[in-house]
Short mmCIF file of C-alpha atoms and ligand atoms in Angstrom, two decimals:
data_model
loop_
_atom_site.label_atom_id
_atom_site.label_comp_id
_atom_site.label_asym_id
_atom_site.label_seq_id
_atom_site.Cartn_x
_atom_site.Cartn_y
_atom_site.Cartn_z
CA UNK A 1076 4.25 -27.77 -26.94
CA UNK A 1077 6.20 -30.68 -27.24
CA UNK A 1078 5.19 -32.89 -23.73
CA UNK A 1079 9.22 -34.21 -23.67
CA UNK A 1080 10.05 -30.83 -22.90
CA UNK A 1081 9.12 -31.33 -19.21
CA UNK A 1082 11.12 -34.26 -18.88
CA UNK A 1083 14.30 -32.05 -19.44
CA UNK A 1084 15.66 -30.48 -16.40
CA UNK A 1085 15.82 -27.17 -17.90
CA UNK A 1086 13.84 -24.64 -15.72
CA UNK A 1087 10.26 -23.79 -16.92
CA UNK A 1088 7.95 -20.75 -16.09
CA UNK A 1089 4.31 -21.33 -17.80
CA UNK A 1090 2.19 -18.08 -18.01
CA UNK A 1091 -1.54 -18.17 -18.00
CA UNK A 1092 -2.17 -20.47 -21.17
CA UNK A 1093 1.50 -21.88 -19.71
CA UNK A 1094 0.21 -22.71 -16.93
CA UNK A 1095 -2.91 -24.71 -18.35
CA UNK A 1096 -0.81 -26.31 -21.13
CA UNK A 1097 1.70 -27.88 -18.65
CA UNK A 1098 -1.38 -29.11 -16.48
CA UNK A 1099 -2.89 -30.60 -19.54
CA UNK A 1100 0.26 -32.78 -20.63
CA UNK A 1101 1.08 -34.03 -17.19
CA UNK A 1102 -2.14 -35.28 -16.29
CA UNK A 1103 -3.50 -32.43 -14.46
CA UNK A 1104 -7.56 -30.93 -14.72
CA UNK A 1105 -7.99 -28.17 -16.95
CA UNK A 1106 -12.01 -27.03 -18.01
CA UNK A 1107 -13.53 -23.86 -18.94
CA UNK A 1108 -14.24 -21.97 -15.73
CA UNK A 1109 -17.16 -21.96 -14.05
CA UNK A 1110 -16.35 -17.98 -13.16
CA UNK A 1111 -13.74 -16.35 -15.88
CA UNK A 1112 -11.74 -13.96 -14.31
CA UNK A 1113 -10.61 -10.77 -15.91
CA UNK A 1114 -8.48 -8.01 -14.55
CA UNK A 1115 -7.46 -7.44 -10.94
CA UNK A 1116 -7.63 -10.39 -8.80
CA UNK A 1117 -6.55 -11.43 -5.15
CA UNK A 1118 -4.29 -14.38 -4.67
CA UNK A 1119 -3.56 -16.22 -1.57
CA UNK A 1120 0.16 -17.22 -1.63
CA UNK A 1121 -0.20 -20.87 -0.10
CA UNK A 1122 4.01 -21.44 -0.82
CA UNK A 1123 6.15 -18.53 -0.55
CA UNK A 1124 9.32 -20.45 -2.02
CA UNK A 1125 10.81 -20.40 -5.38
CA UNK A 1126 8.86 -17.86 -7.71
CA UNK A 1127 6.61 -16.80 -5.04
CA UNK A 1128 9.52 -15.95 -2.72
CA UNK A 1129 9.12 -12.66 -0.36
CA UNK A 1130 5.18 -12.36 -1.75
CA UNK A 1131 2.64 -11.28 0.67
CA UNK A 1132 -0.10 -13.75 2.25
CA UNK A 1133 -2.18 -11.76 -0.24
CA UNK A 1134 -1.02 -10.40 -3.65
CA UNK A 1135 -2.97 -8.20 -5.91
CA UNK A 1136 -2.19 -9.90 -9.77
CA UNK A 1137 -4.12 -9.29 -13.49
CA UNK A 1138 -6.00 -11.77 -14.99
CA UNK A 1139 -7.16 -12.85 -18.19
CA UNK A 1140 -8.21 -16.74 -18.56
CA UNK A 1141 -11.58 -18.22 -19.65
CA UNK A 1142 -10.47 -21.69 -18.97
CA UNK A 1143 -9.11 -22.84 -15.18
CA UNK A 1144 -6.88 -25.83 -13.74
CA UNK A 1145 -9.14 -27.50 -11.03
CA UNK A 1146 -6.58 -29.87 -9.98
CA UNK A 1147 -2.75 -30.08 -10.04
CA UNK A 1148 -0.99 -32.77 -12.13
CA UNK A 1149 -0.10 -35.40 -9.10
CA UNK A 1150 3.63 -34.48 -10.01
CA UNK A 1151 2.62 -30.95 -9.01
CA UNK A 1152 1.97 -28.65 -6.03
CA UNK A 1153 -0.48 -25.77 -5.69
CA UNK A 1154 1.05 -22.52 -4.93
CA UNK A 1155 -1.45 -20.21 -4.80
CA UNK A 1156 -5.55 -20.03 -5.18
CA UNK A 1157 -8.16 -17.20 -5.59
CA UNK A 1158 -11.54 -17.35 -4.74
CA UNK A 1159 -12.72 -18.14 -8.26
CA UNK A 1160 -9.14 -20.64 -9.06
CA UNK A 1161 -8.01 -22.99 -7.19
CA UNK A 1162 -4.58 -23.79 -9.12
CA UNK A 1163 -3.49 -19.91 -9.49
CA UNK A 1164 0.27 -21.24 -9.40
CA UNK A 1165 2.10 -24.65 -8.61
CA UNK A 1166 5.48 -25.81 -8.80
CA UNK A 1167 7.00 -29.27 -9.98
CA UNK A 1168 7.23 -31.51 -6.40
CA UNK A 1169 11.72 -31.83 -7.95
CA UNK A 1170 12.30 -30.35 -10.71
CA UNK A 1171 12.14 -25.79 -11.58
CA UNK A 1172 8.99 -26.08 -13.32
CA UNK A 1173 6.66 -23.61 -12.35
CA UNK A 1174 3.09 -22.06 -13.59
CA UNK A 1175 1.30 -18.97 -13.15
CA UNK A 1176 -2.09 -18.13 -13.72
CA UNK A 1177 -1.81 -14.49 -13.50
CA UNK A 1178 0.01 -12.15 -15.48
CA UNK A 1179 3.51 -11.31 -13.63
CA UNK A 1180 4.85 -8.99 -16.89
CA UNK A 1181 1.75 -6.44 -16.89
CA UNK A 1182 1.91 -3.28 -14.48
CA UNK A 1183 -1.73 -4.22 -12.50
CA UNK A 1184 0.45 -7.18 -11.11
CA UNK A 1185 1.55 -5.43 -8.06
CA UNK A 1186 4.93 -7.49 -7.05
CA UNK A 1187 5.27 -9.08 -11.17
CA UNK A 1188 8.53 -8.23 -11.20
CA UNK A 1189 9.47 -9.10 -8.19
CA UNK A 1190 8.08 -12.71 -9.27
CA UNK A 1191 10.36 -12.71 -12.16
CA UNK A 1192 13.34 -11.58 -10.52
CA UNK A 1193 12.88 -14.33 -8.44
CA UNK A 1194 12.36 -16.85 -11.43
CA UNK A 1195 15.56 -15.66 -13.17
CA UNK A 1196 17.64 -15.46 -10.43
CA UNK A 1197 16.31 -17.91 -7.63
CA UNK A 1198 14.89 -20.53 -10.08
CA UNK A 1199 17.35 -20.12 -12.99
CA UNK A 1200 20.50 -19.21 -11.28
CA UNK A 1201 21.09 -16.54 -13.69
CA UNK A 1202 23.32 -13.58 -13.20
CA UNK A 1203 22.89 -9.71 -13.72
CA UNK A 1204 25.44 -9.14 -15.90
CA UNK A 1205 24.03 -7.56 -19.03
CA UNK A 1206 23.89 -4.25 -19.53
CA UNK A 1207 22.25 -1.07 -21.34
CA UNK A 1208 25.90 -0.25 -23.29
CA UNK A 1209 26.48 -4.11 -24.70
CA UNK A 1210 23.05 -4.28 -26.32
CA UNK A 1211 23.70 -0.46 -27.71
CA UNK A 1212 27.03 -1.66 -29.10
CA UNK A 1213 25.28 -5.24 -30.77
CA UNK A 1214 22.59 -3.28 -32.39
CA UNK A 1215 25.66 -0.64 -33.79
CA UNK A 1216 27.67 -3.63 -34.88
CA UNK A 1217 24.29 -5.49 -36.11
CA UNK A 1218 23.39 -2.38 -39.16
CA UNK A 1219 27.10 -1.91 -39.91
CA UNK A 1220 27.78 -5.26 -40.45
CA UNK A 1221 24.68 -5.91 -42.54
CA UNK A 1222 25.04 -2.48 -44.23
CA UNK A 1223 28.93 -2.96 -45.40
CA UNK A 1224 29.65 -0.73 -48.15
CA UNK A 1225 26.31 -0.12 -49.54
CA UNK A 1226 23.65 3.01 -48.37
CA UNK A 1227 20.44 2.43 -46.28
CA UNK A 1228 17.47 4.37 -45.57
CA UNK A 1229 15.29 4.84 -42.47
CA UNK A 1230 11.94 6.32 -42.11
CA UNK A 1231 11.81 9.26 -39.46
CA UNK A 1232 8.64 9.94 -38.10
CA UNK A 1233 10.12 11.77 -34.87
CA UNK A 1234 8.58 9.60 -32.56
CA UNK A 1235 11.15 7.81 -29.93
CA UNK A 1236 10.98 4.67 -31.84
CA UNK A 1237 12.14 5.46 -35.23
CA UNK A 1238 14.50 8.63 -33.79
CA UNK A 1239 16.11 6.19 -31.73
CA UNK A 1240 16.61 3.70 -34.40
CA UNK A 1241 18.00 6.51 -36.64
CA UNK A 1242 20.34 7.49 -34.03
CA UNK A 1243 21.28 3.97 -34.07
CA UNK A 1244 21.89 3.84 -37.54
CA UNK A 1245 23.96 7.10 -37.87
CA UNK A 1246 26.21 5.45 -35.51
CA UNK A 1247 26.92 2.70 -36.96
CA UNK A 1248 27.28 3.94 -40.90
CA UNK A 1249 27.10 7.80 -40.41
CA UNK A 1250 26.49 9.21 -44.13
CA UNK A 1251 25.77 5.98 -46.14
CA UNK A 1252 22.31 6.56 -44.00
CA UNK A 1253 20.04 8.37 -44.99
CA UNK A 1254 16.54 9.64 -42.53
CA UNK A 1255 13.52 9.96 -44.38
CA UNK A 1256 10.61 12.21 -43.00
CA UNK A 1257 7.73 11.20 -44.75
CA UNK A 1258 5.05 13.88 -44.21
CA UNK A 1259 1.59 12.32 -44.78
CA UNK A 1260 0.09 15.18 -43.37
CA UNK A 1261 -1.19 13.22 -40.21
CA UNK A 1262 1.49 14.64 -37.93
CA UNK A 1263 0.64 16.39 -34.79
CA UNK A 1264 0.97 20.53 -35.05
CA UNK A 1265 4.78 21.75 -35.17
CA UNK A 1266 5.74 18.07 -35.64
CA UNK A 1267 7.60 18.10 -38.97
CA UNK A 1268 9.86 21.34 -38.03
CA UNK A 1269 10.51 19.85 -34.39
CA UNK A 1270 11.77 16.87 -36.55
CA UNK A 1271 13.94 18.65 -38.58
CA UNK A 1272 15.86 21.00 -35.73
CA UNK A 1273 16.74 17.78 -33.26
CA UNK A 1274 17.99 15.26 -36.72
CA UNK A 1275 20.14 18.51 -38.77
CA UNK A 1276 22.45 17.77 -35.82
CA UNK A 1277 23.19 14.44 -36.70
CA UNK A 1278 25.97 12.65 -39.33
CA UNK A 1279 23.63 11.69 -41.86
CA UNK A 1280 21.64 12.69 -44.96
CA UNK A 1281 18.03 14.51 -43.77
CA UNK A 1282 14.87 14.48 -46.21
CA UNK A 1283 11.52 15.41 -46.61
CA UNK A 1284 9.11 13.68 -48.42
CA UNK A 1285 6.46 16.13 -48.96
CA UNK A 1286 3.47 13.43 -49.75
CA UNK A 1287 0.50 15.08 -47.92
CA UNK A 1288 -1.50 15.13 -50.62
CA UNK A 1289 -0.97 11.97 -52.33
CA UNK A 1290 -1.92 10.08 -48.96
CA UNK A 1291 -4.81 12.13 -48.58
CA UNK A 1292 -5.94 10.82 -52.17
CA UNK A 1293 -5.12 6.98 -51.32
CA UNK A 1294 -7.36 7.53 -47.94
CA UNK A 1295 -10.28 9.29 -49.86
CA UNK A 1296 -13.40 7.26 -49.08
CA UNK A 1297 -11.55 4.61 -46.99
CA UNK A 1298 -13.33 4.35 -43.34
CA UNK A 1299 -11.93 0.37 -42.19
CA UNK A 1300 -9.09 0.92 -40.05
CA UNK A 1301 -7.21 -1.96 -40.78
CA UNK A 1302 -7.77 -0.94 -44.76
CA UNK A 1303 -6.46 2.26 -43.32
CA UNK A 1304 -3.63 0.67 -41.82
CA UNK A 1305 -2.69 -0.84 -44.57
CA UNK A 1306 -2.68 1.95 -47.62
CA UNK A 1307 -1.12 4.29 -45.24
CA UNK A 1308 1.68 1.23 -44.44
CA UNK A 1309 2.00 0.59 -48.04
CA UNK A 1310 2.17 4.17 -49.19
CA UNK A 1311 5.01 4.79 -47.01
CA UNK A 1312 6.58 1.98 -48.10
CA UNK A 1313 6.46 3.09 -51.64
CA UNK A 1314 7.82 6.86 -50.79
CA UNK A 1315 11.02 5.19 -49.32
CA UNK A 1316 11.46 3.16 -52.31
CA UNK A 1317 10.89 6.20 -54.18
CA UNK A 1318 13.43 8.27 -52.37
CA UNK A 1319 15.89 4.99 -51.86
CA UNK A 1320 15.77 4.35 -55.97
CA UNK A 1321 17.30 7.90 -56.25
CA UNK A 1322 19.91 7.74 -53.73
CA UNK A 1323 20.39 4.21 -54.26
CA UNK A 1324 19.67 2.45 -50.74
CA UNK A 1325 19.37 -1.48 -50.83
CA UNK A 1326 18.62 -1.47 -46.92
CA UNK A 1327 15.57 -0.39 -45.14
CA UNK A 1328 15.95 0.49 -41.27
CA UNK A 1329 12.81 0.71 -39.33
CA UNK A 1330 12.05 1.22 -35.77
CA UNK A 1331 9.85 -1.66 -34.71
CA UNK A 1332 9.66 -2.53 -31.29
CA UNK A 1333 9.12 -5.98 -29.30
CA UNK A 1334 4.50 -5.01 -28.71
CA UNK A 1335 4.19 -3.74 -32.27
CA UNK A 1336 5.33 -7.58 -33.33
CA UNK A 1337 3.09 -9.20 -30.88
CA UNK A 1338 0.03 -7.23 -31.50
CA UNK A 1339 0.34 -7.87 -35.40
CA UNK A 1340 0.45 -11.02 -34.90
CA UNK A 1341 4.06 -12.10 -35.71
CA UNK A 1342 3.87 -15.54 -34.11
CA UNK A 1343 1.22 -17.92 -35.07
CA UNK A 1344 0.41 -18.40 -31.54
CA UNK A 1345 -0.60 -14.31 -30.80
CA UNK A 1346 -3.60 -13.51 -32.42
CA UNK A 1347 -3.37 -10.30 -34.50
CA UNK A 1348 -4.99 -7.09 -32.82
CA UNK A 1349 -4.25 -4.32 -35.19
CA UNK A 1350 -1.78 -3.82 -38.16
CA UNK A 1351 0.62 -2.07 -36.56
CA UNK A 1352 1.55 -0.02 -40.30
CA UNK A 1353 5.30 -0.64 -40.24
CA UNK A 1354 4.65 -4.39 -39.26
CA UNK A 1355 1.90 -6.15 -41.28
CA UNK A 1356 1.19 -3.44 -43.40
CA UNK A 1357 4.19 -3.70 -45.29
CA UNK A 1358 3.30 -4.98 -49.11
CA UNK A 1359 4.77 -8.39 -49.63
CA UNK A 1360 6.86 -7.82 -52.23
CA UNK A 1361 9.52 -5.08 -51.07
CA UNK A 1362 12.13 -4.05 -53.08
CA UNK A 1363 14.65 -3.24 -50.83
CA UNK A 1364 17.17 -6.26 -50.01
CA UNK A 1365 16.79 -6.40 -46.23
CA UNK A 1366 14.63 -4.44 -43.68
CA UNK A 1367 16.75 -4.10 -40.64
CA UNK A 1368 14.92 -3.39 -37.06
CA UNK A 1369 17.16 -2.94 -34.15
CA UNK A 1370 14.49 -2.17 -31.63
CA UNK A 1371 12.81 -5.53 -32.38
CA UNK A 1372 13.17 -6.71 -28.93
CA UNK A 1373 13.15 -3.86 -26.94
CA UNK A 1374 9.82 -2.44 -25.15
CA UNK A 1375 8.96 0.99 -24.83
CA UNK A 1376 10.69 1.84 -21.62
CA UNK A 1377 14.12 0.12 -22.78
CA UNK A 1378 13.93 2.23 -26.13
CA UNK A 1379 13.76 5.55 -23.65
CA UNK A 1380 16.48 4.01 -21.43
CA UNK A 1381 18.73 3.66 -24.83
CA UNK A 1382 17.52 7.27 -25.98
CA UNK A 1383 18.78 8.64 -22.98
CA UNK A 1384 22.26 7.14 -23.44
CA UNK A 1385 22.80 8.32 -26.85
CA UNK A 1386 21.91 11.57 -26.21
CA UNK A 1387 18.64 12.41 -27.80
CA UNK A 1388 16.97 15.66 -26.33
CA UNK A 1389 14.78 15.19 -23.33
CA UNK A 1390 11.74 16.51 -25.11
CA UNK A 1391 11.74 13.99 -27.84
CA UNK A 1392 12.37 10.98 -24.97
CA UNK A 1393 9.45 11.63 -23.20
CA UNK A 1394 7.27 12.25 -25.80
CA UNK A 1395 4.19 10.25 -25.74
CA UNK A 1396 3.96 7.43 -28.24
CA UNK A 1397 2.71 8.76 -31.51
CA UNK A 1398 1.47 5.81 -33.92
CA UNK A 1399 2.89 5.33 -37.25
CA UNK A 1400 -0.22 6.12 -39.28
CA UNK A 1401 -0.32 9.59 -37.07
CA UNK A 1402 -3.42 11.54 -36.82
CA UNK A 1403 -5.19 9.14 -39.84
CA UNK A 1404 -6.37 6.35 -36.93
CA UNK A 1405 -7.83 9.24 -34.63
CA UNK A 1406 -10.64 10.30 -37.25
CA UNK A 1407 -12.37 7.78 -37.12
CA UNK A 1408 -13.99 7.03 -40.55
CA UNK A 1409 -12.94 8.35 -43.89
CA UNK A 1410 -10.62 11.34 -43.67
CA UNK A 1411 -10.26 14.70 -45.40
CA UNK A 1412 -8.78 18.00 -44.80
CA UNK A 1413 -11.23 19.55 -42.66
CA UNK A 1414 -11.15 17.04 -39.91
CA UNK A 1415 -7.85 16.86 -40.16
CA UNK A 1416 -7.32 20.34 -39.18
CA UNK A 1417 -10.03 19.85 -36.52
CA UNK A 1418 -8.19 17.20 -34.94
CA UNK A 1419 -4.62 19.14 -34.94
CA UNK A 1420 -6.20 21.78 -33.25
CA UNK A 1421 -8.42 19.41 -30.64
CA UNK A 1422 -4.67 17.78 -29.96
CA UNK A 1423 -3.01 21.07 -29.66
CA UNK A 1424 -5.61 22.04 -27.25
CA UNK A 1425 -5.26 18.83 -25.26
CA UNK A 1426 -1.43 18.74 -25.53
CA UNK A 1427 -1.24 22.28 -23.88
CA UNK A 1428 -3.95 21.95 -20.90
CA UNK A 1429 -2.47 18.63 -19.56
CA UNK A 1430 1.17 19.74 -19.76
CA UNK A 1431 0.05 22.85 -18.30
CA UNK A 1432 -1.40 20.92 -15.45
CA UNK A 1433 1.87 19.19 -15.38
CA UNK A 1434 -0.11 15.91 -15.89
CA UNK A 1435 2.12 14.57 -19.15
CA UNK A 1436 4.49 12.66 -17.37
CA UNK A 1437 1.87 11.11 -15.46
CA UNK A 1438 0.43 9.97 -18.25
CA UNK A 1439 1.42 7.28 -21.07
CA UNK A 1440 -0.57 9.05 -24.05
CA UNK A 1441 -3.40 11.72 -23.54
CA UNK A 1442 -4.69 12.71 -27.37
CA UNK A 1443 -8.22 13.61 -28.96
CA UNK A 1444 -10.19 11.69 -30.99
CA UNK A 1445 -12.26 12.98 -34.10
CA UNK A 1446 -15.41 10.57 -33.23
CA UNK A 1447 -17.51 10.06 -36.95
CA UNK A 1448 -20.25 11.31 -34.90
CA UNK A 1449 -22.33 14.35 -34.87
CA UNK A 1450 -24.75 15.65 -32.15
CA UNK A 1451 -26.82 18.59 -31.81
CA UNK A 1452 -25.53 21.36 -29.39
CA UNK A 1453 -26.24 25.41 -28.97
CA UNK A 1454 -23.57 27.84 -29.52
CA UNK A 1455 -24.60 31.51 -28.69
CA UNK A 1456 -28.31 31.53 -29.78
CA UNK A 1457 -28.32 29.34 -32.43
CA UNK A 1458 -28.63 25.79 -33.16
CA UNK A 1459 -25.47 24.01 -34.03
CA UNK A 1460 -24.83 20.58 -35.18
CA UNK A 1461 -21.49 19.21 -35.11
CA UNK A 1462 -18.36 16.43 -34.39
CA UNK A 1463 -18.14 14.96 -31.09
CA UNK A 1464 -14.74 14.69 -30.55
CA UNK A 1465 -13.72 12.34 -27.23
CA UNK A 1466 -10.34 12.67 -25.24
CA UNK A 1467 -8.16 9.70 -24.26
CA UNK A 1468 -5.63 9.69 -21.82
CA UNK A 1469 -4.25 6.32 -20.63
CA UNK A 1470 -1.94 5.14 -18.01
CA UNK A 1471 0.53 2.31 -18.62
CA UNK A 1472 3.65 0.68 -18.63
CA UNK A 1473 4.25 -0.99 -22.11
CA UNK A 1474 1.11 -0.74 -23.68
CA UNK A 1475 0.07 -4.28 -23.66
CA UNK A 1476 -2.12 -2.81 -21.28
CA UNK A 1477 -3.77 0.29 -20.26
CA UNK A 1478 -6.10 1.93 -17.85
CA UNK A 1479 -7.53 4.86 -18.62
CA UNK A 1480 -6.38 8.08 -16.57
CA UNK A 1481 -8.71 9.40 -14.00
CA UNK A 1482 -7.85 13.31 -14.83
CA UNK A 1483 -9.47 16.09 -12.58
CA UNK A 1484 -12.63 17.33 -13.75
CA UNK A 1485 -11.54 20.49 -13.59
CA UNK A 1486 -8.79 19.99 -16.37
CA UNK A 1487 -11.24 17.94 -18.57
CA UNK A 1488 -13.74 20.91 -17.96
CA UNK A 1489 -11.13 23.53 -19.52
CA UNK A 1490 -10.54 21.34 -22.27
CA UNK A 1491 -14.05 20.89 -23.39
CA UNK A 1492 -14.46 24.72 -23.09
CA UNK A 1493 -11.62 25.23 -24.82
CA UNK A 1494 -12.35 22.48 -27.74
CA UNK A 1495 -16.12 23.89 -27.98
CA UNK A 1496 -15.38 27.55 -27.80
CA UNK A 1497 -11.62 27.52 -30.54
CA UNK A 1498 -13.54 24.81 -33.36
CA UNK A 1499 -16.36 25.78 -34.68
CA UNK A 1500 -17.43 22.32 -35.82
CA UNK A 1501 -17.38 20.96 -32.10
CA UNK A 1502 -20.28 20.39 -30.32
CA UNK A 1503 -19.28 17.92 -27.80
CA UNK A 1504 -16.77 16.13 -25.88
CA UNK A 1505 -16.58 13.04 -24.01
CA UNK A 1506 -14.66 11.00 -22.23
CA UNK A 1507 -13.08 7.91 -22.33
CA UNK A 1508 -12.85 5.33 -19.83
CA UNK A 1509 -12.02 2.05 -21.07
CA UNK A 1510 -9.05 0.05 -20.10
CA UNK A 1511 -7.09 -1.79 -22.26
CA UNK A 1512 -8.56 -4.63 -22.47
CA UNK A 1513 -11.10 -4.68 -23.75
CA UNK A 1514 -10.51 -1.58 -25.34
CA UNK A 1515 -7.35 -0.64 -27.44
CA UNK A 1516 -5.38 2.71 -26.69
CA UNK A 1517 -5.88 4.11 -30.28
CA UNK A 1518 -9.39 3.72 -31.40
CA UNK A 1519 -8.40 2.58 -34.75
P1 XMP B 1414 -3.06 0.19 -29.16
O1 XMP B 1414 -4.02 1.12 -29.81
O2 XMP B 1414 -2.79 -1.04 -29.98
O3 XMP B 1414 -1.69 0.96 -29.10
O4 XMP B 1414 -3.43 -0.15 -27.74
C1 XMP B 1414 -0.56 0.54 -28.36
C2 XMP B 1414 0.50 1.60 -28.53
O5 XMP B 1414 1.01 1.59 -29.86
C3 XMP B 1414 0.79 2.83 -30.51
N1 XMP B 1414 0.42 2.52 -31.90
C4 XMP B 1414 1.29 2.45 -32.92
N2 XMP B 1414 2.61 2.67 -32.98
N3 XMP B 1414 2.59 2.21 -35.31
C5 XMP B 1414 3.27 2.55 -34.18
O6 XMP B 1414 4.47 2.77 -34.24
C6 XMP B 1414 1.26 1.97 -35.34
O7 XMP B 1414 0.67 1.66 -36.36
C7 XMP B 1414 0.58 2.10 -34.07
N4 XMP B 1414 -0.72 1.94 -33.68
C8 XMP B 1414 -0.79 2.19 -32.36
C9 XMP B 1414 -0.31 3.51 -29.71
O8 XMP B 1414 -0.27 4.92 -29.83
C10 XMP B 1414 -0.02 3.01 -28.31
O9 XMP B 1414 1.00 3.74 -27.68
#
């Protein structure tokens, strides 16, 4: 960070490393803790002004630093403290430049919003004037524009992201778009025909790549998820050019959202977490002209919000997030056709149970995992020796972070039965219970 930028009178709001980094150029004390603090953490608000406006003597905020400010640049006053920090926020003495330890943006942080309402409207002066409908007619305006005369093709998957993104698209250039359904074979059960019924509806072209077994072939003997990742990202990539070389498309349209970019590391200050496949798994040398993604800055949540207004069925909107590289990153270790049918049917079982116990729109994703495994169990009289498949189900806002779902025995005890007793090649089940972090949601 450039140290003349707090000299300007812009307003500032320093997050976390923020925080630190302003301390650092403006002579205040910044050293690796003495006691890190991760995850849920009291705050004392010592100045309830400014950012901190309305807060509670005692706030409940998420953490996630290693290193702490001990003392506030003399410019500076403290804010807030916790037991283990004792600069958890300050404020410039004149000037809107404020720093927070914590994490306002993440769900754990009880009032985070609130603290961000404040710093865009009390700090900044800003006004609520932007709305849903404007950004759905820039994104229209964005592919036609780019588009012009020529054709472009989108890869369908049916999940929200890329459905809303092709709804998007037929908006703006109707038949000169055309969805692609690649089928790699990795979709959940009754995916591809769901797909098909909801998109025939819409002004556009509708394909099916049938490429099950051709991904299965690129996979065989692959277990590195990232490698994964990656051949399943590039394979994709090379279908759609496939399918655009025939019908002529110079544009790709993908449905990439604001975490995917983060957590592939799009900016050379976030580290990368995972490939997300439509991100940094794409080959380098593309041969379409331009990939366009609408949803680029949009999280999760806004992406429903926009679903919603153009119309999409209800089922597809609150359909839990389905990764790109589908059922391929939930067998963990090389893949092949057996497992793969294990795991539809594992998914199908856990699909059903939670939605019968009306749990699913508790929950942000609740899926099984084909664990690479075995352990020895006993099935009628006999010995049996088989996968251990573990369930995740996982609670969160955005999916920056997660906690995992504290589900009733009782429904995780009828989904073990049910696992065990419908695949034969099950011998055990367990359960899940990291947050994210440390853990990811996937486990690939
Ligand atoms: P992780 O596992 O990184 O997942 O905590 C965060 C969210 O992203 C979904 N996910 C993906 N979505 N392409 C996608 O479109 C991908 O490659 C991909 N990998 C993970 C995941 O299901 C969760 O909702």
């Amino acid at each position: 960070m450039d140290p003349r930028l707090v000299n300007i009178d812009l307003p500032i709001l320093g997050l976390c490393y923020g925080l630190q980094l302003i301390a650092q150029i403006t002579q205040g004390k910044v050293k690796p803790a003495t006691c890190k603090e991760y995850g849920t953490t009291f705050v004392s608000i010592d100045k309830a002004t400014g950012i901190l406006r309305g807060l509670n003597k005692r706030e409940k905020v998420w953490m996630s630093h290693g290193d702490t400010v001990y003392a506030p640049p003399p410019s500076f006053e403290i804010m807030a403290h916790s037991k283990n920090c004792p600069v958890a926020a300050f404020k410039h003495k004149k000037k809107p430049i404020y720093g927070l330890q914590w994490h306002p943006e993440v769900i754990h942080t009880k009032n985070g919003a609130k603290m961000l309402n404040n710093f865009i409207f009390e700090v900044c002066k800003c006004e609520a004037n932007w709305k849903m409908e404007d950004i759905i007619e820039k994104m229209v305006k964005e592919i036609r524009s780019a588009v012009g005369e020529e054709k472009a093709i989108i890869g369908l998957s049916g999940g929200i992201d890329s459905s809303v993104a092709t709804a998007l698209a037929a908006k703006a250039i109707e038949n000169k778009l055309t969805a692609v359904f690649v089928d790699h074979g990795f979709m959940r059960e009754g995916e591809p025909e769901q797909v098909r019924k909801t998109f025939q509806k819409f002004k556009l072209n509708f394909e099916v790549a049938e490429a099950q077994e051709r991904f299965m072939h690129k996979l065989k003997k692959i277990i590195d998820p990232e490698k994964k990742r990656k051949i399943i990202g590039e394979e994709f990539i090379r279908v759609f050019e496939e399918k655009a070389n025939i019908i002529d498309a110079s544009f790709l349209i993908q449905g990439t959202i604001y975490p995917d970019r983060i957590e592939s590391g799009f900016s050379k200050n976030s580290k990368k977490i995972k490939s997300h496949h439509n991100v940094a798994g794409l080959p380098s040398k593309i041969k379409f002209k331009k990939i366009l993604e609408p949803l680029r800055d949009l999280y999760k949540d806004e992406v429903r919000k926009v679903a919603r207004m153009l119309g999409l069925p209800k089922k597809l909107v609150e359909r839990q997030p389905f990764p790109g590289p589908g059922l391929a990153v939930r067998i963990i270790g090389e893949v092949n056709n057996e497992k793969n049918r294990i795991i539809k049917q594992a998914d199908k079982i856990v699909r059903e149970e939670i939605e019968k116990a009306k749990l699913d729109n508790k929950l942000w994703q609740y899926f099984a995992v084909l664990t690479d495994t075995k352990a020895t169990g006993v099935k009628g009289d006999a010995r049996a020796y088989g996968y251990v498949v573990a369930i995740r189900a996982a609670e969160s806002r955005e999916a920056m972070t997660a906690n995992f779902a504290k589900i009733p025995y009782s429904i995780l005890e009828k989904i073990a039965t049910r696992i065990t007793n419908e695949i034969p090649q099950v011998t055990r089940i367990v359960y899940d219970i990291t947050h994210k972090p440390p853990a990811t949601i996937e486990w690939e």
